[in-house]
């Protein structure tokens, strides 16, 4: 009888022990900064001054009327579409290819993560070189096909393409690795059966693998949505440290706009309001993407 | 499973070491006074620290160096949270305006005895670090000065004089600069323009006016001050005459531009010389330096400030005063090339005799000291940097063909209004 | 069997090689520049063959900053953070994925939601917090805010919900196993590939973290990224020196990944045999 009661206690109570380390630490160190910035967003708060008058929702209403905010939103959306969609598709294909028994597994896996471990400084210097107007390699290759020199920095579309290229380069391998880990949990028997039935590699990918790793796909879509809407390093580096994202803010993303306000103008209140508005947008977009991906049939 | 256990044990061991390592680091038990000085870039003070510590055995100096942008951001963070700043913080002139808004975070150096050494510096350098309430928060370290670096070989190709005195006579004003530029453009040298891009010219022209972006009451006068629109228009004129290579400063194209002679002239402060020497090694001897149009100018230079958070204000001030005195500035100049701000040095042979072989033995000591010695003080307000960014973005938009000059100006002014 | 596969699928290997080439090129190029000097970066056409200055530049890096200390600090910080995040995320992930308890959906939503808020501004309140507990300028200040990761919990939850067969857990329960025994004997072995991946990613993130350590540490007690910033400082960036620093800073990462990669494989092999 005692063993039965202990067992019931175990089933009912132990989950809380498993999640409590996370929530305790998070409550202390993660929640406090979040709530603090929410509090700051309700004030006229400059990091350079000591007086912080309460202004209610003024920062938010000002933001919604700010054309730079909307400009940043459009830029962010455009860059997100251009970078996230190709990235995830490429990652799926890559992971599928790597899922079969290949020679030199460790070599390919390390290769997947090389873009992530390359330092941001190096990336800035090299991509700056690649997309240089007069002497960049990309323009040189285009020149071989007869196209003229593109000023990648100056145009809206061109700057979005260049930045998306940087993002795709950096994150495709990362997502491929996540897909790969998930694919390897799919039982080989399923694939064997399909092979015996004569299914091609692509068919196996679409009909078996993708439904089997549906939770992982949902996961990467949500994470890429969240990350993609917060892109900061790439536009900052592409603009060589300039906070306006180009002469006409043509590639200023929401995160760069936030950074300009928070650490350029030191307007902490306005930047905090931006952060929370971004949160709202991210939550909505993530929810939409989630419902779209759920349409994939379950395995 | 065994491997996992090994991994876990290893990490646990590391954690233990971490605990020990993280605890250590604080050397209590010495009776020395520790002075922390925060700088960026290369102030060239390393030998000076040793000298000072040898003469003052009770003082220990520790330097913190980071990149300029990060350094200044950290100062803001440390001042805002009231913790963590160094005893002496170096602040560059571009960021100085922001910190002058809140002078109460810094010691008023006049209270510590700065008035005695006031005359070491040219008037504008001294005034630039005085806050609106009259507090002096900084002691000047170096200056950039401003001159015009030019390629003698390209000038020769265009039929222009190459001797630096003659070249200086070509452009006593910016109008002269533009007409010389037109002559250069007419020579049609392939892949070569007269200057690199609009940003530096605009700043140089603006810097020569009596009143710039702000009046002395911290009011923004961008719209009402004809000097600002004048600097904008003069730069536009140069752009429209086809004199610009349309290259963004600090970009890879710009670096390559030095090597390939993409621009025949570039406004250069003293620290630009080292940059050109690094980027375009093969062009040694093909450069020379003439006066900047308008005669005076400055780009760059820093100050040593003492945040109120310090517990050792007297010792910090003594060190800062010593570091910025003419004798030490001369040593730094000889070792690291940072141009001194103390005008009492400008008649000293260490400056007057200084020539640069890379630049055809130009007497750079004389040239740069002259450009700053007679410069007028222009009041720099808190958001001067951001305002300049908005206006320079406007110039870039015109250059990139996105807007006409009037439209670009209106947009820049609207942005400035939003900023303040 | 392997050679036959190689001959059968040249296109696959070709594509993979192209991919690795693009992935590796920036890293390779930064090593090239590290072995040259500054003027090489601006030269056109760009130089792609290493030069002879590498040893000089490495020496200069160690002369300019306490690089050995920085590497050690980064190693400690990243290892501790990785261990903590992986452990706590697996624990919480198991609970969210396979255990039933009141409030599970709500708490899970909180986890996901917290990933969505941009965190750059958090450094100001975090700094104030660390100042209050007198942890400024110690490695604890860098480690503490990163001990848990909502992303890690999310990651392990979705992995475990798919990878751990519920029937297996139910069978174990029926046999009278406690939750802890289930966790140790069933869940952990299955979690290994994901734990290795999460470990790699967490280590990487912690190693490259720059913004927060910069505010809370000082160059006397730096992590690697801070030292890199010190190297890169200057009116004029010494690119060769900077990229030498970044190449050196990247070496440990490559080693860690090569090692952990083997664990991923062996874990999968074991899983395959059991399953």
Short mmCIF file of N, CA, C and O in Angstrom, two decimals, chain A residues 47-50 62 66-68 121 125 128-129 132-136 151 153-156 238-240 243-244 246-250 257 259-260 263-266 270, chain B residues 70 72-73 76 79-80 95 98-99 101-102 105 191 245-253 256-257 260 262 383 386 389 393-394 396-397 400 402-403 411 415 418-419:
data_model
loop_
_atom_site.label_atom_id
_atom_site.label_comp_id
_atom_site.label_asym_id
_atom_site.label_seq_id
_atom_site.Cartn_x
_atom_site.Cartn_y
_atom_site.Cartn_z
N UNK A 47 19.16 56.91 -21.18
CA UNK A 47 20.24 56.34 -20.40
C UNK A 47 21.23 57.39 -19.93
O UNK A 47 22.07 57.13 -19.08
N UNK A 48 21.13 58.60 -20.51
CA UNK A 48 22.11 59.61 -20.17
C UNK A 48 21.63 60.52 -19.05
O UNK A 48 22.37 61.33 -18.57
N UNK A 49 20.35 60.41 -18.72
CA UNK A 49 19.82 61.33 -17.72
C UNK A 49 19.27 60.57 -16.54
O UNK A 49 19.02 59.37 -16.60
N UNK A 50 19.04 61.29 -15.46
CA UNK A 50 18.58 60.63 -14.24
C UNK A 50 17.08 60.71 -14.06
O UNK A 50 16.51 59.90 -13.35
N UNK A 62 3.59 56.71 -30.12
CA UNK A 62 4.56 57.39 -30.97
C UNK A 62 5.17 56.41 -31.98
O UNK A 62 5.37 56.74 -33.15
N UNK A 66 5.36 56.28 -36.16
CA UNK A 66 6.72 56.56 -36.64
C UNK A 66 6.95 55.85 -37.97
O UNK A 66 6.95 54.62 -38.04
N UNK A 67 7.14 56.62 -39.06
CA UNK A 67 7.35 55.96 -40.37
C UNK A 67 8.60 55.08 -40.37
O UNK A 67 8.64 54.10 -41.11
N UNK A 68 9.59 55.39 -39.55
CA UNK A 68 10.78 54.56 -39.52
C UNK A 68 10.47 53.18 -38.96
O UNK A 68 11.08 52.19 -39.36
N UNK A 121 33.15 38.92 -36.90
CA UNK A 121 34.08 39.90 -37.46
C UNK A 121 34.57 39.44 -38.83
O UNK A 121 34.59 40.20 -39.80
N UNK A 125 33.94 41.15 -42.62
CA UNK A 125 35.00 41.56 -43.54
C UNK A 125 34.83 40.85 -44.88
O UNK A 125 34.92 41.47 -45.95
N UNK A 128 31.64 41.77 -46.80
CA UNK A 128 31.84 43.13 -47.26
C UNK A 128 32.62 43.14 -48.56
O UNK A 128 32.31 43.87 -49.50
N UNK A 129 33.64 42.31 -48.59
CA UNK A 129 34.45 42.18 -49.80
C UNK A 129 33.63 41.63 -50.96
O UNK A 129 33.66 42.15 -52.06
N UNK A 132 31.15 44.09 -52.55
CA UNK A 132 31.68 45.42 -52.82
C UNK A 132 31.30 45.85 -54.23
O UNK A 132 31.25 45.04 -55.14
N UNK A 133 31.02 47.14 -54.41
CA UNK A 133 30.55 47.58 -55.71
C UNK A 133 31.63 47.51 -56.77
O UNK A 133 31.40 47.04 -57.88
N UNK A 134 32.82 47.99 -56.45
CA UNK A 134 33.83 48.09 -57.50
C UNK A 134 34.71 46.86 -57.61
O UNK A 134 35.13 46.49 -58.69
N UNK A 135 35.02 46.23 -56.51
CA UNK A 135 36.00 45.15 -56.56
C UNK A 135 35.50 43.86 -55.94
O UNK A 135 36.27 42.96 -55.67
N UNK A 136 34.20 43.75 -55.74
CA UNK A 136 33.70 42.54 -55.10
C UNK A 136 33.64 41.38 -56.07
O UNK A 136 33.49 41.53 -57.27
N UNK A 151 25.47 48.29 -57.09
CA UNK A 151 25.80 48.86 -55.78
C UNK A 151 24.90 48.17 -54.76
O UNK A 151 23.78 48.61 -54.50
N UNK A 153 24.83 47.88 -51.66
CA UNK A 153 24.46 48.61 -50.46
C UNK A 153 23.34 49.60 -50.70
O UNK A 153 22.51 49.85 -49.85
N UNK A 154 23.33 50.20 -51.92
CA UNK A 154 22.47 51.36 -52.14
C UNK A 154 21.01 51.01 -52.33
O UNK A 154 20.13 51.72 -51.86
N UNK A 155 20.74 49.95 -53.06
CA UNK A 155 19.36 49.65 -53.40
C UNK A 155 18.63 48.91 -52.30
O UNK A 155 19.23 48.28 -51.44
N UNK A 156 17.31 48.99 -52.31
CA UNK A 156 16.53 48.26 -51.31
C UNK A 156 16.54 46.77 -51.61
O UNK A 156 16.93 45.95 -50.78
N UNK A 238 26.61 44.83 -42.54
CA UNK A 238 26.53 45.19 -43.93
C UNK A 238 26.63 46.70 -44.10
O UNK A 238 27.17 47.19 -45.09
N UNK A 239 26.10 47.42 -43.13
CA UNK A 239 26.17 48.87 -43.18
C UNK A 239 27.42 49.41 -42.51
O UNK A 239 27.49 50.58 -42.18
N UNK A 240 28.37 48.53 -42.27
CA UNK A 240 29.65 48.88 -41.67
C UNK A 240 29.48 49.63 -40.35
O UNK A 240 30.13 50.64 -40.10
N UNK A 243 24.09 52.81 -37.93
CA UNK A 243 22.88 52.38 -37.25
C UNK A 243 21.62 52.64 -38.05
O UNK A 243 20.56 52.19 -37.66
N UNK A 244 21.72 53.38 -39.17
CA UNK A 244 20.50 53.69 -39.89
C UNK A 244 20.18 52.67 -40.96
O UNK A 244 19.15 52.75 -41.60
N UNK A 246 21.71 52.05 -43.92
CA UNK A 246 21.77 52.60 -45.27
C UNK A 246 21.34 54.06 -45.29
O UNK A 246 20.73 54.58 -44.36
N UNK A 247 21.65 54.75 -46.40
CA UNK A 247 21.39 56.18 -46.46
C UNK A 247 19.90 56.49 -46.40
O UNK A 247 19.49 57.56 -45.99
N UNK A 248 19.09 55.54 -46.79
CA UNK A 248 17.64 55.75 -46.79
C UNK A 248 16.95 54.73 -45.91
O UNK A 248 15.77 54.45 -46.10
N UNK A 249 17.69 54.20 -44.95
CA UNK A 249 17.18 53.11 -44.11
C UNK A 249 16.63 51.96 -44.93
O UNK A 249 15.67 51.31 -44.54
N UNK A 250 17.27 51.70 -46.05
CA UNK A 250 16.72 50.68 -46.93
C UNK A 250 16.89 49.28 -46.39
O UNK A 250 16.20 48.36 -46.81
N UNK A 257 16.63 49.00 -35.79
CA UNK A 257 15.90 50.19 -35.35
C UNK A 257 15.90 50.27 -33.83
O UNK A 257 16.16 51.32 -33.24
N UNK A 259 18.10 48.89 -31.86
CA UNK A 259 19.47 49.14 -31.45
C UNK A 259 19.82 50.61 -31.62
O UNK A 259 20.47 51.21 -30.77
N UNK A 260 19.38 51.21 -32.74
CA UNK A 260 19.67 52.63 -32.99
C UNK A 260 19.08 53.48 -31.87
O UNK A 260 19.74 54.38 -31.34
N UNK A 263 20.89 52.11 -28.17
CA UNK A 263 22.32 52.31 -27.94
C UNK A 263 22.93 53.36 -28.84
O UNK A 263 24.12 53.59 -28.78
N UNK A 264 22.13 53.98 -29.71
CA UNK A 264 22.62 55.08 -30.51
C UNK A 264 22.13 56.39 -29.90
O UNK A 264 22.92 57.28 -29.59
N UNK A 265 20.81 56.49 -29.76
CA UNK A 265 20.24 57.69 -29.15
C UNK A 265 20.10 57.54 -27.64
O UNK A 265 19.73 58.50 -26.97
N UNK A 266 20.35 56.35 -27.13
CA UNK A 266 20.22 56.08 -25.70
C UNK A 266 18.81 56.35 -25.18
O UNK A 266 18.63 56.65 -23.99
N UNK A 270 11.92 54.37 -25.46
CA UNK A 270 11.42 54.14 -26.81
C UNK A 270 11.87 52.78 -27.32
O UNK A 270 11.11 52.03 -27.94
N UNK B 70 32.39 50.21 -28.49
CA UNK B 70 32.04 49.45 -27.29
C UNK B 70 32.45 50.18 -26.03
O UNK B 70 31.74 50.18 -25.03
N UNK B 72 32.63 53.38 -25.46
CA UNK B 72 31.73 54.47 -25.07
C UNK B 72 30.37 53.94 -24.63
O UNK B 72 29.75 54.48 -23.73
N UNK B 73 29.91 52.84 -25.28
CA UNK B 73 28.64 52.25 -24.85
C UNK B 73 28.76 51.77 -23.40
O UNK B 73 27.84 51.93 -22.61
N UNK B 76 28.40 54.58 -20.95
CA UNK B 76 26.99 54.93 -20.74
C UNK B 76 26.34 53.94 -19.78
O UNK B 76 25.65 54.33 -18.83
N UNK B 79 27.69 54.45 -16.24
CA UNK B 79 27.20 55.68 -15.62
C UNK B 79 25.72 55.53 -15.26
O UNK B 79 25.28 55.98 -14.21
N UNK B 80 24.96 54.89 -16.16
CA UNK B 80 23.53 54.78 -15.92
C UNK B 80 23.23 53.90 -14.71
O UNK B 80 22.28 54.12 -13.99
N UNK B 95 31.86 61.57 -29.12
CA UNK B 95 30.93 61.13 -28.09
C UNK B 95 30.83 62.14 -26.94
O UNK B 95 29.97 62.01 -26.09
N UNK B 98 27.44 63.91 -25.87
CA UNK B 98 26.44 63.17 -25.11
C UNK B 98 26.72 63.22 -23.63
O UNK B 98 25.80 63.31 -22.82
N UNK B 99 28.00 63.12 -23.26
CA UNK B 99 28.31 63.05 -21.84
C UNK B 99 28.28 64.42 -21.19
O UNK B 99 28.04 64.54 -19.99
N UNK B 101 26.03 66.44 -21.45
CA UNK B 101 24.66 66.73 -21.04
C UNK B 101 24.48 66.49 -19.56
O UNK B 101 23.69 67.14 -18.89
N UNK B 102 25.25 65.54 -19.05
CA UNK B 102 25.09 65.18 -17.64
C UNK B 102 26.41 65.37 -16.91
O UNK B 102 27.02 64.41 -16.44
N UNK B 105 27.87 63.59 -13.58
CA UNK B 105 28.43 62.25 -13.43
C UNK B 105 29.95 62.29 -13.40
O UNK B 105 30.59 61.28 -13.14
N UNK B 191 39.31 55.91 -64.29
CA UNK B 191 39.12 55.30 -62.98
C UNK B 191 39.69 56.17 -61.86
O UNK B 191 40.23 55.66 -60.89
N UNK B 245 34.32 60.14 -56.21
CA UNK B 245 34.47 58.75 -56.62
C UNK B 245 33.33 57.90 -56.11
O UNK B 245 33.24 56.73 -56.41
N UNK B 246 32.45 58.51 -55.33
CA UNK B 246 31.25 57.83 -54.80
C UNK B 246 31.59 56.60 -53.98
O UNK B 246 30.91 55.58 -54.07
N UNK B 247 32.64 56.69 -53.23
CA UNK B 247 33.03 55.54 -52.43
C UNK B 247 32.76 55.85 -50.96
O UNK B 247 33.08 56.92 -50.47
N UNK B 248 32.18 54.88 -50.27
CA UNK B 248 31.87 55.06 -48.86
C UNK B 248 33.14 54.88 -48.04
O UNK B 248 33.89 53.92 -48.23
N UNK B 249 33.36 55.80 -47.12
CA UNK B 249 34.56 55.73 -46.31
C UNK B 249 34.58 54.44 -45.49
O UNK B 249 33.56 53.97 -45.04
N UNK B 250 35.77 53.85 -45.29
CA UNK B 250 36.01 52.65 -44.50
C UNK B 250 35.50 51.38 -45.17
O UNK B 250 35.56 50.31 -44.58
N UNK B 251 34.99 51.46 -46.38
CA UNK B 251 34.52 50.24 -47.03
C UNK B 251 35.70 49.58 -47.74
O UNK B 251 36.75 50.19 -47.92
N UNK B 252 35.53 48.28 -48.13
CA UNK B 252 36.61 47.62 -48.86
C UNK B 252 36.98 48.35 -50.15
O UNK B 252 38.15 48.41 -50.52
N UNK B 253 35.95 48.94 -50.80
CA UNK B 253 36.24 49.71 -52.01
C UNK B 253 37.14 50.91 -51.70
O UNK B 253 37.98 51.30 -52.51
N UNK B 256 40.66 49.69 -51.25
CA UNK B 256 41.23 49.43 -52.56
C UNK B 256 41.49 50.74 -53.29
O UNK B 256 42.43 50.86 -54.08
N UNK B 257 40.64 51.72 -53.04
CA UNK B 257 40.77 53.01 -53.71
C UNK B 257 42.11 53.68 -53.46
O UNK B 257 42.66 54.32 -54.35
N UNK B 260 44.60 51.97 -55.71
CA UNK B 260 44.42 52.11 -57.15
C UNK B 260 44.31 53.56 -57.60
O UNK B 260 44.03 53.81 -58.75
N UNK B 262 42.00 55.76 -56.89
CA UNK B 262 40.65 56.08 -57.32
C UNK B 262 40.27 57.51 -56.98
O UNK B 262 39.31 58.04 -57.52
N UNK B 383 23.66 65.96 -29.52
CA UNK B 383 23.35 64.97 -30.55
C UNK B 383 24.01 65.30 -31.87
O UNK B 383 23.51 64.91 -32.92
N UNK B 386 24.55 62.29 -34.27
CA UNK B 386 23.38 61.76 -34.96
C UNK B 386 22.88 62.73 -36.02
O UNK B 386 22.41 62.33 -37.09
N UNK B 389 24.96 62.43 -39.00
CA UNK B 389 24.61 61.21 -39.74
C UNK B 389 23.42 61.45 -40.64
O UNK B 389 23.40 61.05 -41.81
N UNK B 393 23.66 61.21 -44.59
CA UNK B 393 22.78 60.28 -45.31
C UNK B 393 22.09 61.00 -46.46
O UNK B 393 21.91 60.45 -47.55
N UNK B 394 21.67 62.26 -46.20
CA UNK B 394 21.03 63.03 -47.26
C UNK B 394 21.98 63.23 -48.43
O UNK B 394 21.60 63.06 -49.60
N UNK B 396 24.46 61.35 -49.23
CA UNK B 396 24.65 60.06 -49.90
C UNK B 396 23.47 59.73 -50.80
O UNK B 396 23.64 59.20 -51.90
N UNK B 397 22.25 60.07 -50.33
CA UNK B 397 21.09 59.80 -51.17
C UNK B 397 21.18 60.57 -52.48
O UNK B 397 20.84 60.03 -53.54
N UNK B 400 23.68 58.85 -54.62
CA UNK B 400 23.22 57.58 -55.17
C UNK B 400 22.08 57.77 -56.16
O UNK B 400 21.54 56.80 -56.68
N UNK B 402 19.11 58.91 -55.56
CA UNK B 402 17.76 58.60 -55.07
C UNK B 402 16.91 59.85 -54.93
O UNK B 402 15.69 59.77 -54.95
N UNK B 403 17.54 60.99 -54.68
CA UNK B 403 16.77 62.20 -54.44
C UNK B 403 17.50 63.40 -55.00
O UNK B 403 18.71 63.36 -55.22
N UNK B 411 14.28 66.07 -46.08
CA UNK B 411 14.17 64.83 -45.33
C UNK B 411 15.15 64.83 -44.16
O UNK B 411 14.81 64.39 -43.05
N UNK B 415 14.23 64.55 -40.18
CA UNK B 415 14.81 63.54 -39.31
C UNK B 415 15.45 64.17 -38.08
O UNK B 415 15.34 63.66 -36.97
N UNK B 418 13.01 65.08 -35.51
CA UNK B 418 12.55 63.92 -34.76
C UNK B 418 13.55 63.52 -33.68
O UNK B 418 13.20 63.04 -32.61
N UNK B 419 14.83 63.72 -33.98
CA UNK B 419 15.88 63.28 -33.07
C UNK B 419 15.86 64.04 -31.75
O UNK B 419 16.19 63.50 -30.72
#
